[in-house]
Every structure is written in C-alpha cells, then in structure tokens.
Amino acid sequence: MDEPEAGLNFHEFELDDRLLRDIARLGWISPTLVQEKAIPFLLEGKDVLIRARTGSGKTAAFAIPIIQNVLRYKSETAVRETSVIVMAPSQDLCHQIAKVFANLTYSCGPLMRVVDLSSKEEKATHRHLLAERPDIVVSTPARLRAVLADGTLNVRESLRCVTIDEADLMFSFGFEKDLKEVLKHFPPVHQSVLCSATLEDDVVALKKMILHNPIILKLEEPQLAVGNQLTHYQIEAEEVDKAAILYTALKLKLIQGKCIIFVKSVDRCYRLKLFLEQFDIRSCILNSELPIKIRCHTVNQFNQGIYDTIIASDEQIAENPNLVKKKNDKKPSTKQLLQQNESESSVSRGIDFQCVSCVVNFDFPSDINSYIHRAGRTARGNNRGSVLSFVGVEEMEMKKNVEEFLQTLAGDAEFSMKDFSFSFEEVEAFRYRAKDAWRAITKLSIREARIKELKMEMFNSEKLKAFFEENPRDFQTLRHDRPLHTVHVQEHMGDVPEYLVPNSLKPMIDVMNAKRKKKLVEKHAAAKKRKAKESEDPLLVDGIDYMKKSRM
C-alpha cells in the first residue's frame, strides 16, 4: 500500500482496538492517500463522494470508518439491527467487499455480522440470513430491491449509512430503476458515500439522488500509475501473428511474473487457452458463466500464485454499450434484459488481482475507460508493472486516442507507447508452430471445451460440496488451469529445441527445459506409485475420483 507523505498511521484515527488488531493482521501500517483523506470525514458522519483510481484502496477507505461507527452504535445499545447497506454493480465485487469487511471484523467475533446477498440463492436462504438482522448488508441493487419489496429486510428505522461502490457503473449496468426503488425504502436522514473512478454525468445524477451537502474528494492523482512504475508497450500485429507473438513471449520468458491476458469475448478466452495448452503453457479462464464461488476461487488461486496466467474478457458493457437500456430508450427486449443480467456478473471490473506484473491486451480495448481498467490491474501500490497491447489495422485509431489520453497523464513529458522489440526473423520456427496450432482450434472444439468446463465445475461445486467441506485440502487442489483436451496435443510441442532459440536466450531455455524434465520425471514416478497402490486395493485411488464414482 502507498504511504502518504505525512507518514500517518492507522492508530492516529483513534480506532477501536479490535479494528486496529485486524488492520495489523492484514499487514497494513500506513493508510493510502484516499484512506488518509476520507476516513476522518466518514468517521464524523459526513456524506462523501470519493473519486480515486483503481487500486488506490477505496474499499478499506469506507469499510474502516463504517465498522468503527457500527462498533460505537453497538456500545450504546444492545439492539441488533441492520444499520449499513453497501451496494456494488456485480456479484464478484460484492463478494470481494464482503470479504474485506469479514477480514476487518475478525476480532469482533459474533458481535458484528456481515451478509452478502449478491449470490443467486433461494428466497428462503435470504430470508434466513436477514432474520438474524446482520449489521452490514452487501448487495447488488437488484437483489436489494427484491428483499426490500417483499419485506424480508426493513431498514426504515435502523439504517444509518449507505455506500455505493463503482458508482460510475450503476447506470451503465441498467440499475437506475432499481436504485430509485431502493431509495424509497430508506429513511430521509442517513449518511451516504459514493465511490467512483470517474465523475461522469451518471455519477453526478446519482450524487443528486442520495448525497446531501457532500464532501467531494477529487484526489490529485492520475487514473493510472505514471512514470517508471507502469510501462506501456505496443506491437502491430494481425490475428495469427498475435498468437505467435504471445506464445513466443511466454515460452521464452520475455513476459515474466503473473500475467492477465484480456480478450473481447468468452469464446476468445477458450480459443486462447486451447492454443496455449498445445504448448504446455498452463492458463485459467475467468468465466462469467460460472458460479460466483468458482470465479472467486479462481481469482484466489491466481492471487496465491498457484498459477501465473489468467485469461479474462471485458465486461459486456464495455464491449456492447448499445445493449444497455439508456434513459430515453424504449422498453428493452428479453434478449437485452438477459444481457443486462449477464453484465451484473462481470468479472474484470473492480476485482482485486494481486501482484500482477503484466497485462496483455490480446484484443485492444474498445474505449479509453476499458484501457484504464485493464491497465489498472497492474502497478498497484508501490509495485511496478507493464502493459503490452497488440494492435491491428482497425485498432490504430483507438490506440492513438489512448496515447493522447496517456499524454495528458504524463504532463509536460513527451509520451508514446514503446515498441515491443520482436523480430520474427529470429523466431520464424515459433511462428510456423503457432500458425498450425491456432488453425487447429475450431468452433466445435471451443464449444466442447466450454461444455466440458461447465460440467466439470458444476459437478465439483454441487456433487462434491459435502466432500470438500470435510476435506478442505482437496478443495485447494482443485485447479482451474487443467488442460481441456478438446484439441489434439502433441507432447513434443511443449519442448523448445535448442536450434529454435535465439543465441541470446539459450541459457534461459536450458534452465527451463531442465525444470520441465524434472517435472516429467516426478509425474511419471507419481503415476507409477499410484498404479502400484491401485493394484493392491482398487479403492485406493485419487480422493476426488473416488468421491466422483461413489456419488454418481
């Protein structure tokens, strides 16, 4: 986390000892700029509009004072009531916010209860959760509107604070009507907080709806990290060449560390995963079609370093802005409503990917905001990062627009995206391999891969639920980067023969091949040991396979 110049520490805010203990447990010593400025105003109960860039610590900026204020309320009365509502535009973001609250209330035990209503649970489940009158409710506007309308949740007398995160997306995601209905159930006097990366017209409209004489924190910081902290690269390439460059860069370790690869659709995610799979490059997909728990599990394993490459698509709003109902549009069709619901499950915006070294725009973003949010996944806190963008002929105009925007961030200094040094003459054999592998992926293989993963994840999350609850270690072994095997994979393609490698990179490849051979030896040894056990007792097989057979 960034340390402000004044060197302020969290204990100087006069927070509850339990809250300070949890802050220390998370390893936070000094507040970020947005936290230093926002927390004092929020502790005083003032309405605040927070504008700060992605990765600046906005969630903790409103979570810490909320918890402090709730602890103060509870010291004055023993009545259990819902006094705080936090809204966010997607299930993933709601889950992430709820997790921050859970981490910051760990030392409070049962005294403080937080409920996340964003998951697609039955009404009876929501009714049971809300019957205990949790102190803090986190939800999307649509879910919140439902429980308020049917009387499952009543906050007319108890509500003290309302917070809306990623406010700039609320109207874009089609939540305008839901928000207006939700506000009818709130008391006239309560504290309100808006958090947004931008101050566009929709945010201004939302500000008028819920804020009263607010403090506006428009922090003097760029929307992206600047200077040497974040480096922007570009390379002009068309479809097949993009795949060849990416394969070569990953295989020769020209891209190192944890990497997020952005494409423009879920189908493209699977095409790219199947392509990399042919070269023994493991990757996982962040798929909005999968359940929230699976998506969060995928992100958590990526953050823990279990795998290094994750492929994600932009939220549908960024790619298809015309699909969303605007203020003066006619009533949306059933198809548009379904697409709006899908956008609620967006997976890339606002999610906290940790320690990302590089963002790769395999498909160049469709607008400047998308570029900002993609690039904002890296160079967070004091960490350095880089963005590599592939640019086709049709994308040159948008690239120029992005460069002009980045020039405004650079100020007086001249700015242009650096050229990614890449000579096809030195790696022509890689290019030949990549073209064959890319062409081998058909629409049918992509469809089969999507069906296979959906079935696998559904089985793991439902049929083995009880098993994983009893065996949490086995749940940790559930990997989302396993090969899908819907395209024929030739084992030798995972090796990089010495004659293919440029002279300057040969020492690095020797080390990589040595590690690969070691892994293969270990893999064969483990398979041999397992086969020996199975011959002794057919029931002594892998725990997950055994549970699958026993429950089918």
Coordinates of C-alpha atoms in Angstrom, one line a residue:
M1 CA 0.0 0.0 0.0
D2 CA 1.2 3.6 -0.8
E3 CA 2.4 5.5 2.2
P4 CA 1.3 9.2 2.4
E5 CA 4.0 11.8 2.7
A6 CA 2.9 12.8 6.2
G7 CA 3.6 9.3 7.5
L8 CA 0.2 8.9 9.2
N9 CA -0.6 5.6 10.9
F10 CA -4.0 3.9 11.4
H11 CA -3.8 4.2 15.2
E12 CA -3.9 8.0 14.8
F13 CA -7.5 7.8 13.7
E14 CA -8.4 6.7 17.3
L15 CA -10.0 3.4 16.1
D16 CA -11.3 0.6 18.2
D17 CA -8.6 -1.8 19.4
R18 CA -10.3 -4.8 17.7
L19 CA -10.3 -3.0 14.4
L20 CA -6.7 -1.9 14.8
R21 CA -5.8 -5.5 15.5
D22 CA -7.4 -6.7 12.3
I23 CA -5.7 -3.9 10.3
A24 CA -2.4 -5.0 11.7
R25 CA -3.2 -8.7 10.9
L26 CA -3.7 -7.7 7.3
G27 CA -0.2 -6.1 7.3
W28 CA -1.5 -2.5 6.7
I29 CA 0.7 0.0 8.5
S30 CA 0.0 3.4 6.9
P31 CA -3.2 4.5 5.1
T32 CA -3.1 5.2 1.4
L33 CA -3.9 8.8 0.2
V34 CA -7.6 8.1 -0.3
Q35 CA -7.8 6.5 3.1
E36 CA -6.0 9.3 4.8
K37 CA -8.4 11.9 3.3
A38 CA -11.7 10.0 3.5
I39 CA -11.6 8.2 6.9
P40 CA -11.8 11.4 9.1
F41 CA -14.8 12.8 7.2
L42 CA -16.6 9.4 7.3
L43 CA -16.0 9.0 11.0
E44 CA -17.7 12.3 11.5
G45 CA -20.8 11.0 9.7
K46 CA -20.5 13.3 6.7
D47 CA -21.7 12.5 3.2
V48 CA -18.7 11.9 0.9
L49 CA -18.1 11.5 -2.8
I50 CA -14.8 9.7 -3.3
R51 CA -13.1 9.8 -6.7
A52 CA -9.9 7.8 -6.8
R53 CA -8.3 5.5 -9.3
T54 CA -8.4 1.7 -9.3
G55 CA -6.1 0.1 -6.8
S56 CA -6.0 3.2 -4.5
G57 CA -7.6 1.5 -1.5
K58 CA -11.2 2.8 -1.8
T59 CA -12.8 -0.3 -0.2
A60 CA -10.8 0.0 3.0
A61 CA -11.4 3.8 2.9
F62 CA -15.1 3.3 3.5
A63 CA -15.0 -0.1 5.3
I64 CA -12.8 1.1 8.2
P65 CA -15.0 4.1 9.3
I66 CA -18.2 2.1 8.8
I67 CA -17.0 -0.7 11.1
Q68 CA -15.8 1.9 13.7
N69 CA -19.2 3.7 13.6
V70 CA -21.1 0.4 14.0
L71 CA -19.0 -0.6 17.0
R72 CA -19.8 2.8 18.5
Y73 CA -23.5 2.3 17.9
K74 CA -23.4 -1.2 19.4
S75 CA -21.7 0.1 22.6
E76 CA -24.6 2.4 23.1
T77 CA -27.5 -0.1 22.5
A78 CA -27.9 -3.9 22.7
V79 CA -30.5 -4.0 19.9
R80 CA -29.4 -5.9 16.8
E81 CA -30.3 -4.1 13.6
T82 CA -29.2 -3.6 10.0
S83 CA -27.6 -0.1 10.0
V84 CA -25.3 -0.3 7.0
I85 CA -26.0 -1.1 3.3
V86 CA -23.2 -1.4 0.7
M87 CA -24.2 -1.7 -3.0
A88 CA -21.9 -2.7 -5.9
P89 CA -22.8 -3.4 -9.5
S90 CA -21.5 -7.0 -9.7
Q91 CA -21.6 -10.2 -7.7
D92 CA -17.8 -10.6 -7.8
L93 CA -17.3 -7.1 -6.4
C94 CA -19.9 -7.6 -3.7
H95 CA -18.2 -10.8 -2.7
Q96 CA -14.8 -9.0 -2.6
I97 CA -16.2 -6.2 -0.5
A98 CA -17.9 -8.6 1.9
K99 CA -14.6 -10.4 2.3
V100 CA -12.8 -7.1 3.2
F101 CA -15.5 -6.5 5.9
A102 CA -15.1 -10.0 7.2
N103 CA -11.3 -9.6 7.5
L104 CA -11.7 -6.3 9.3
T105 CA -14.3 -7.7 11.8
Y106 CA -12.4 -10.9 12.5
S107 CA -11.6 -9.9 16.1
C108 CA -15.2 -8.8 16.7
G109 CA -16.4 -12.4 16.6
P110 CA -20.3 -12.8 16.6
L111 CA -20.7 -9.2 17.7
M112 CA -20.5 -7.9 14.1
R113 CA -22.4 -9.8 11.3
V114 CA -21.9 -9.2 7.6
V115 CA -24.2 -10.7 4.9
D116 CA -23.6 -10.8 1.1
L117 CA -26.9 -11.0 -0.8
S118 CA -25.5 -10.9 -4.3
S119 CA -25.3 -14.6 -4.8
K120 CA -28.2 -16.3 -6.6
E121 CA -29.7 -18.0 -3.6
E122 CA -33.3 -19.0 -3.0
K123 CA -35.6 -16.5 -1.3
A124 CA -35.7 -18.8 1.8
T125 CA -31.9 -18.5 2.1
H126 CA -32.0 -14.7 2.0
R127 CA -34.9 -14.7 4.5
H128 CA -32.9 -16.9 6.9
L129 CA -29.8 -14.7 6.6
L130 CA -31.7 -11.5 7.2
A131 CA -33.8 -12.8 10.0
E132 CA -30.7 -12.5 12.2
R133 CA -30.6 -8.8 11.4
P134 CA -27.0 -8.5 10.2
D135 CA -25.2 -5.2 10.9
I136 CA -23.9 -4.8 7.4
V137 CA -25.6 -6.0 4.2
V138 CA -23.7 -6.1 0.9
S139 CA -25.7 -6.5 -2.3
T140 CA -26.4 -5.5 -5.9
P141 CA -29.3 -3.0 -6.3
A142 CA -31.5 -5.7 -8.0
R143 CA -31.1 -8.2 -5.1
L144 CA -31.6 -5.4 -2.5
R145 CA -34.7 -4.2 -4.2
A146 CA -36.2 -7.7 -4.1
V147 CA -35.7 -8.2 -0.3
L148 CA -36.9 -4.7 0.5
A149 CA -40.0 -5.0 -1.7
D150 CA -41.2 -8.3 -0.1
G151 CA -40.5 -7.1 3.4
T152 CA -37.7 -9.6 4.1
L153 CA -35.5 -6.6 5.0
N154 CA -36.8 -3.4 6.7
V155 CA -34.4 -0.6 7.3
R156 CA -36.7 2.4 7.6
E157 CA -35.9 2.9 11.3
S158 CA -32.4 1.4 11.6
L159 CA -30.4 2.5 8.5
R160 CA -27.6 4.9 9.3
C161 CA -25.2 4.6 6.3
V162 CA -25.5 3.7 2.6
T163 CA -22.4 3.2 0.4
I164 CA -22.3 2.7 -3.3
D165 CA -19.1 1.4 -4.8
E166 CA -18.1 1.7 -8.5
A167 CA -20.9 4.3 -8.8
D168 CA -19.9 5.1 -12.4
L169 CA -21.1 1.7 -13.5
M170 CA -24.5 1.7 -11.7
F171 CA -26.5 3.4 -14.5
S172 CA -24.4 1.8 -17.2
F173 CA -25.4 -1.6 -15.8
G174 CA -29.1 -0.7 -16.0
F175 CA -29.6 -0.2 -12.3
E176 CA -31.2 3.2 -12.5
K177 CA -34.7 1.9 -11.9
D178 CA -33.6 -0.4 -9.1
L179 CA -31.8 2.4 -7.3
K180 CA -34.8 4.7 -7.4
E181 CA -37.0 1.9 -6.0
V182 CA -34.4 1.0 -3.3
L183 CA -34.2 4.7 -2.2
K184 CA -37.9 4.7 -1.4
H185 CA -37.3 2.2 1.4
F186 CA -34.6 4.3 3.1
P187 CA -35.1 6.8 5.9
P188 CA -34.8 10.5 4.9
V189 CA -31.7 11.0 7.1
H190 CA -28.7 8.8 6.8
Q191 CA -25.0 9.0 5.8
S192 CA -24.3 8.4 2.2
V193 CA -21.0 7.5 0.4
L194 CA -20.3 7.3 -3.3
C195 CA -17.1 5.8 -4.7
S196 CA -16.2 6.1 -8.3
A197 CA -13.2 6.1 -10.6
T198 CA -14.7 8.9 -12.7
L199 CA -17.1 11.8 -12.3
E200 CA -19.3 11.4 -15.4
D201 CA -22.8 12.6 -15.9
D202 CA -24.4 9.5 -14.4
V203 CA -22.3 9.8 -11.3
V204 CA -23.4 13.5 -11.0
A205 CA -27.1 12.4 -11.3
L206 CA -26.6 9.7 -8.7
K207 CA -24.9 12.2 -6.4
K208 CA -28.0 14.4 -6.5
M209 CA -30.2 11.5 -5.7
I210 CA -28.5 10.3 -2.5
L211 CA -26.0 12.9 -1.3
H212 CA -26.7 16.0 0.9
N213 CA -24.0 18.7 1.0
P214 CA -21.3 16.2 0.4
I215 CA -17.5 16.4 0.8
I216 CA -16.1 15.8 -2.6
L217 CA -12.7 14.1 -2.5
K218 CA -11.2 14.6 -6.0
L219 CA -7.7 13.4 -5.3
E220 CA -5.0 14.9 -7.3
E221 CA -3.7 11.6 -8.6
P222 CA -3.7 10.2 -12.1
Q223 CA -6.1 7.5 -13.1
L224 CA -3.2 5.2 -13.8
A225 CA 0.3 4.8 -12.3
V226 CA 2.7 7.1 -14.1
G227 CA 6.4 7.3 -14.8
N228 CA 8.6 4.3 -14.4
Q229 CA 6.0 2.5 -12.3
L230 CA 3.9 1.5 -15.3
T231 CA 5.4 1.0 -18.8
H232 CA 3.2 0.8 -21.9
Y233 CA 4.3 -1.3 -24.9
Q234 CA 2.6 -1.9 -28.3
I235 CA 3.2 -4.1 -31.2
E236 CA 1.4 -4.0 -34.5
A237 CA 0.1 -7.5 -35.4
E238 CA -2.9 -9.2 -37.0
E239 CA -4.8 -12.3 -35.7
V240 CA -2.5 -15.2 -36.3
D241 CA 0.7 -13.2 -35.6
K242 CA -0.8 -12.1 -32.2
A243 CA -1.0 -15.8 -31.2
A244 CA 2.6 -16.4 -32.4
I245 CA 4.0 -13.4 -30.6
L246 CA 2.2 -14.3 -27.3
Y247 CA 3.3 -18.0 -27.5
T248 CA 6.9 -17.0 -28.2
A249 CA 7.0 -14.3 -25.5
L250 CA 5.5 -16.7 -22.8
K251 CA 7.6 -19.7 -23.8
L252 CA 10.9 -17.7 -24.0
K253 CA 10.1 -15.9 -20.7
L254 CA 10.0 -12.5 -22.4
I255 CA 6.9 -12.0 -20.2
Q256 CA 7.7 -12.9 -16.6
G257 CA 5.7 -13.0 -13.4
K258 CA 1.9 -13.1 -13.0
C259 CA 0.0 -12.1 -16.2
I260 CA -3.6 -11.2 -17.1
I261 CA -4.5 -11.6 -20.8
F262 CA -7.6 -9.6 -21.9
V263 CA -9.7 -10.6 -24.9
K264 CA -13.0 -9.3 -26.2
S265 CA -15.3 -12.4 -25.5
V266 CA -15.6 -15.6 -23.6
D267 CA -15.2 -17.6 -26.7
R268 CA -11.9 -15.9 -27.3
C269 CA -10.8 -16.9 -23.8
Y270 CA -11.3 -20.6 -24.6
R271 CA -9.7 -20.2 -28.0
L272 CA -6.6 -18.7 -26.4
K273 CA -6.5 -21.3 -23.6
L274 CA -6.7 -24.2 -26.1
F275 CA -4.0 -22.6 -28.2
L276 CA -1.6 -22.2 -25.2
E277 CA -2.5 -25.7 -24.0
Q278 CA -0.9 -27.2 -27.1
F279 CA 2.5 -25.8 -26.0
D280 CA 2.1 -26.9 -22.3
I281 CA 1.5 -23.3 -21.2
R282 CA -1.0 -23.5 -18.3
S283 CA -3.6 -20.9 -18.0
C284 CA -7.0 -20.5 -16.4
I285 CA -10.2 -18.6 -17.5
L286 CA -12.2 -16.2 -15.5
N287 CA -15.6 -17.1 -17.0
S288 CA -18.7 -15.0 -16.0
E289 CA -20.9 -18.0 -16.8
L290 CA -19.6 -20.0 -13.9
P291 CA -20.9 -19.6 -10.3
I292 CA -19.6 -16.8 -8.1
K293 CA -17.8 -19.2 -5.8
I294 CA -15.9 -20.8 -8.7
R295 CA -14.9 -17.4 -10.0
C296 CA -13.7 -16.2 -6.6
H297 CA -11.8 -19.5 -6.1
T298 CA -10.1 -18.9 -9.5
V299 CA -9.1 -15.4 -8.5
N300 CA -7.9 -16.5 -5.1
Q301 CA -5.7 -19.3 -6.6
F302 CA -4.2 -16.8 -9.0
N303 CA -3.5 -14.3 -6.2
Q304 CA -1.9 -17.1 -4.2
G305 CA 0.5 -17.9 -7.1
I306 CA -0.9 -21.4 -7.8
Y307 CA -0.9 -20.4 -11.5
D308 CA 0.6 -17.4 -13.2
T309 CA -1.6 -16.7 -16.3
I310 CA -5.3 -15.9 -16.3
I311 CA -7.4 -15.0 -19.3
A312 CA -10.4 -12.7 -18.9
S313 CA -12.8 -10.8 -21.1
D314 CA -14.0 -7.3 -20.6
E315 CA -17.4 -6.7 -19.1
Q316 CA -20.1 -6.8 -21.7
I317 CA -21.0 -3.2 -21.1
A318 CA -17.6 -2.1 -22.4
E319 CA -17.8 -4.3 -25.5
N320 CA -21.5 -3.7 -26.3
P321 CA -22.6 -0.3 -24.9
N322 CA -25.7 -0.3 -27.1
L323 CA -27.1 -3.3 -25.3
V324 CA -27.8 -1.4 -22.2
K325 CA -31.1 0.5 -21.7
K326 CA -30.5 4.2 -21.6
K327 CA -32.7 6.8 -20.0
N328 CA -34.8 7.7 -23.1
D329 CA -34.7 4.2 -24.8
K330 CA -37.8 2.1 -25.3
K331 CA -38.5 -0.9 -23.1
P332 CA -35.7 -3.5 -23.6
S333 CA -36.3 -6.8 -25.2
T334 CA -36.0 -10.1 -23.4
K335 CA -32.6 -10.7 -25.0
Q336 CA -31.4 -7.3 -23.8
L337 CA -32.6 -8.0 -20.3
L338 CA -30.7 -11.3 -20.3
Q339 CA -27.5 -9.5 -21.4
Q340 CA -28.0 -6.9 -18.7
N341 CA -28.2 -9.7 -16.1
E342 CA -25.1 -11.2 -17.5
S343 CA -23.4 -7.8 -17.1
E344 CA -24.2 -8.0 -13.4
S345 CA -21.8 -11.0 -13.3
S346 CA -19.0 -9.0 -14.8
V347 CA -15.6 -10.4 -13.8
S348 CA -12.9 -8.0 -14.7
R349 CA -14.0 -4.6 -13.3
G350 CA -13.1 -3.9 -9.7
I351 CA -11.7 -7.3 -8.9
D352 CA -8.5 -7.3 -6.8
F353 CA -5.9 -9.2 -8.8
Q354 CA -2.7 -9.1 -6.7
C355 CA 0.9 -8.7 -7.7
V356 CA 0.2 -8.6 -11.4
S357 CA 3.4 -8.0 -13.3
C358 CA 2.0 -7.6 -16.8
V359 CA -1.3 -7.0 -18.5
V360 CA -1.6 -8.2 -22.1
N361 CA -4.3 -6.7 -24.4
F362 CA -4.5 -9.6 -26.9
D363 CA -7.6 -7.7 -28.3
F364 CA -7.1 -4.0 -28.0
P365 CA -9.8 -2.4 -25.7
S366 CA -12.8 -0.7 -27.4
D367 CA -12.6 2.6 -25.5
I368 CA -10.3 4.6 -23.2
N369 CA -12.1 3.5 -20.0
S370 CA -11.6 -0.1 -20.8
Y371 CA -7.9 0.5 -21.3
I372 CA -7.7 2.3 -17.9
H373 CA -9.4 -0.5 -16.0
R374 CA -7.4 -3.2 -17.8
A375 CA -4.1 -1.4 -17.1
G376 CA -5.2 -0.7 -13.6
R377 CA -4.8 -4.4 -12.7
T378 CA -1.1 -4.0 -12.6
A379 CA 1.3 -1.4 -11.0
R380 CA -0.8 -1.3 -7.8
G381 CA 0.5 0.2 -4.6
N382 CA 4.3 0.5 -4.9
N383 CA 4.6 -2.4 -7.4
R384 CA 5.8 -1.9 -10.9
G385 CA 4.0 -3.3 -14.0
S386 CA 3.7 -3.2 -17.7
V387 CA 1.0 -3.3 -20.4
L388 CA 1.6 -5.0 -23.7
S389 CA -1.0 -4.2 -26.4
F390 CA -1.5 -6.0 -29.7
V391 CA -2.7 -3.5 -32.3
G392 CA -4.4 -4.4 -35.6
V393 CA -5.0 -2.1 -38.5
E394 CA -8.6 -1.5 -37.4
E395 CA -7.5 -0.6 -33.9
M396 CA -4.9 2.0 -34.8
E397 CA -7.4 4.9 -34.3
M398 CA -8.3 3.8 -30.8
K399 CA -4.6 3.3 -30.0
K400 CA -3.9 6.9 -30.9
N401 CA -6.8 8.0 -28.7
V402 CA -5.3 6.0 -25.8
E403 CA -1.9 7.5 -26.4
E404 CA -3.4 11.1 -26.4
F405 CA -5.0 10.3 -23.0
L406 CA -1.8 8.9 -21.6
Q407 CA 0.0 12.0 -22.8
T408 CA -2.3 14.1 -20.6
L409 CA -1.2 11.9 -17.6
A410 CA 2.4 12.4 -18.5
G411 CA 2.0 16.2 -18.3
D412 CA 4.9 18.1 -19.8
A413 CA 6.9 15.0 -20.6
E414 CA 6.5 13.6 -24.1
F415 CA 4.8 10.2 -24.2
S416 CA 4.2 7.4 -26.7
M417 CA 3.8 3.7 -26.3
K418 CA 7.1 1.9 -26.5
D419 CA 7.6 -0.6 -29.3
F420 CA 7.8 -4.2 -28.1
S421 CA 11.1 -5.4 -29.7
F422 CA 10.3 -8.6 -31.5
S423 CA 12.0 -9.9 -34.6
F424 CA 10.1 -12.7 -36.5
E425 CA 13.2 -13.4 -38.4
E426 CA 14.9 -14.9 -35.3
V427 CA 11.8 -16.9 -34.3
E428 CA 10.3 -18.0 -37.6
A429 CA 10.0 -21.6 -36.5
F430 CA 7.9 -20.5 -33.5
R431 CA 5.7 -18.6 -35.9
Y432 CA 5.2 -21.7 -38.0
R433 CA 4.3 -23.8 -35.0
A434 CA 1.9 -21.1 -33.7
K435 CA 0.0 -20.9 -37.0
D436 CA -0.7 -24.6 -37.1
A437 CA -1.8 -24.6 -33.5
W438 CA -4.1 -21.6 -34.0
R439 CA -5.7 -23.1 -37.1
A440 CA -6.3 -26.4 -35.3
I441 CA -8.8 -24.7 -33.0
T442 CA -12.3 -24.9 -34.5
K443 CA -15.7 -23.6 -33.3
L444 CA -16.6 -27.1 -32.4
S445 CA -13.6 -27.6 -30.2
I446 CA -14.3 -24.3 -28.4
R447 CA -17.9 -25.3 -27.9
E448 CA -16.8 -28.7 -26.5
A449 CA -14.3 -27.0 -24.2
R450 CA -16.9 -24.7 -22.8
I451 CA -19.4 -27.5 -22.2
K452 CA -16.7 -29.7 -20.6
E453 CA -15.6 -27.0 -18.2
L454 CA -19.1 -26.1 -17.2
K455 CA -19.9 -29.7 -16.5
M456 CA -16.7 -30.2 -14.5
E457 CA -17.3 -27.0 -12.4
M458 CA -20.9 -27.8 -11.8
F459 CA -20.0 -31.3 -10.6
N460 CA -17.3 -30.0 -8.4
S461 CA -19.4 -27.3 -6.8
E462 CA -22.6 -29.3 -6.3
K463 CA -21.9 -33.1 -6.1
L464 CA -18.8 -32.8 -4.1
K465 CA -19.9 -29.9 -1.8
A466 CA -20.1 -32.1 1.3
F467 CA -16.8 -33.8 0.5
F468 CA -15.0 -30.5 0.1
E469 CA -16.4 -29.2 3.4
E470 CA -15.0 -32.2 5.2
N471 CA -11.7 -32.1 3.2
P472 CA -10.7 -28.5 2.6
R473 CA -7.2 -29.5 1.4
D474 CA -8.7 -31.4 -1.5
F475 CA -10.6 -28.2 -2.4
Q476 CA -7.3 -26.4 -2.6
T477 CA -6.1 -29.0 -5.1
L478 CA -9.0 -28.2 -7.4
R479 CA -7.2 -26.4 -10.3
H480 CA -8.7 -24.2 -12.9
D481 CA -5.8 -24.3 -15.2
R482 CA -6.1 -28.0 -16.1
P483 CA -5.9 -28.9 -19.8
L484 CA -9.3 -29.2 -21.5
H485 CA -8.0 -31.7 -24.2
T486 CA -10.6 -30.8 -26.9
V487 CA -7.7 -30.2 -29.4
H488 CA -5.1 -32.8 -30.1
V489 CA -2.0 -32.0 -28.2
Q490 CA 1.4 -33.3 -29.3
E491 CA 3.6 -33.7 -26.2
H492 CA 6.8 -32.7 -28.0
M493 CA 5.3 -29.2 -28.7
G494 CA 5.8 -28.3 -25.1
D495 CA 9.6 -28.6 -25.5
V496 CA 11.7 -25.8 -27.0
P497 CA 14.5 -27.4 -29.1
E498 CA 17.8 -25.5 -28.8
Y499 CA 18.0 -24.8 -32.6
L500 CA 14.8 -22.8 -32.4
V501 CA 16.1 -20.4 -29.7
P502 CA 17.9 -17.2 -30.5
N503 CA 21.5 -17.3 -29.1
S504 CA 20.8 -14.5 -26.6
L505 CA 18.1 -16.6 -24.9
K506 CA 19.7 -20.1 -25.0
P507 CA 20.9 -20.1 -21.3
M508 CA 17.4 -19.3 -20.1
I509 CA 15.9 -22.1 -22.2
D510 CA 18.4 -24.6 -20.9
V511 CA 17.2 -23.9 -17.4
M512 CA 13.5 -24.1 -18.4
N513 CA 14.0 -27.5 -20.2
A514 CA 15.8 -28.9 -17.2
K515 CA 12.9 -27.9 -14.9
R516 CA 10.4 -29.4 -17.4
K517 CA 12.3 -32.7 -17.5
K518 CA 12.4 -32.8 -13.7
K519 CA 8.6 -32.3 -13.6
L520 CA 8.1 -35.1 -16.1
V521 CA 10.2 -37.5 -14.1
E522 CA 8.3 -36.6 -10.9
K523 CA 5.0 -37.0 -12.8
H524 CA 5.9 -40.5 -14.1
A525 CA 7.1 -41.5 -10.6
A526 CA 3.8 -40.4 -9.0
A527 CA 1.8 -42.2 -11.7
K528 CA 3.8 -45.4 -11.2
K529 CA 3.3 -45.2 -7.4
R530 CA -0.4 -44.7 -7.8
K531 CA -0.7 -47.6 -10.2
A532 CA 1.0 -49.8 -7.7
K533 CA -1.4 -48.8 -4.9
E534 CA -4.4 -49.4 -7.2
S535 CA -3.2 -52.9 -7.9
E536 CA -3.1 -53.6 -4.2
D537 CA -6.5 -52.2 -3.4
P538 CA -8.8 -50.8 -6.2
L539 CA -10.4 -48.5 -3.7
L540 CA -7.1 -46.7 -3.0
V541 CA -7.4 -44.2 -5.9
D542 CA -7.3 -40.4 -6.0
G543 CA -9.7 -39.0 -3.4
I544 CA -11.6 -36.8 -5.8
D545 CA -12.0 -39.6 -8.5
Y546 CA -13.2 -42.0 -5.8
M547 CA -15.8 -39.5 -4.5
K548 CA -17.0 -38.9 -8.0
K549 CA -17.5 -42.6 -8.6
S550 CA -19.2 -43.1 -5.3
R551 CA -21.7 -40.2 -5.8
M552 CA -22.7 -40.9 -9.4

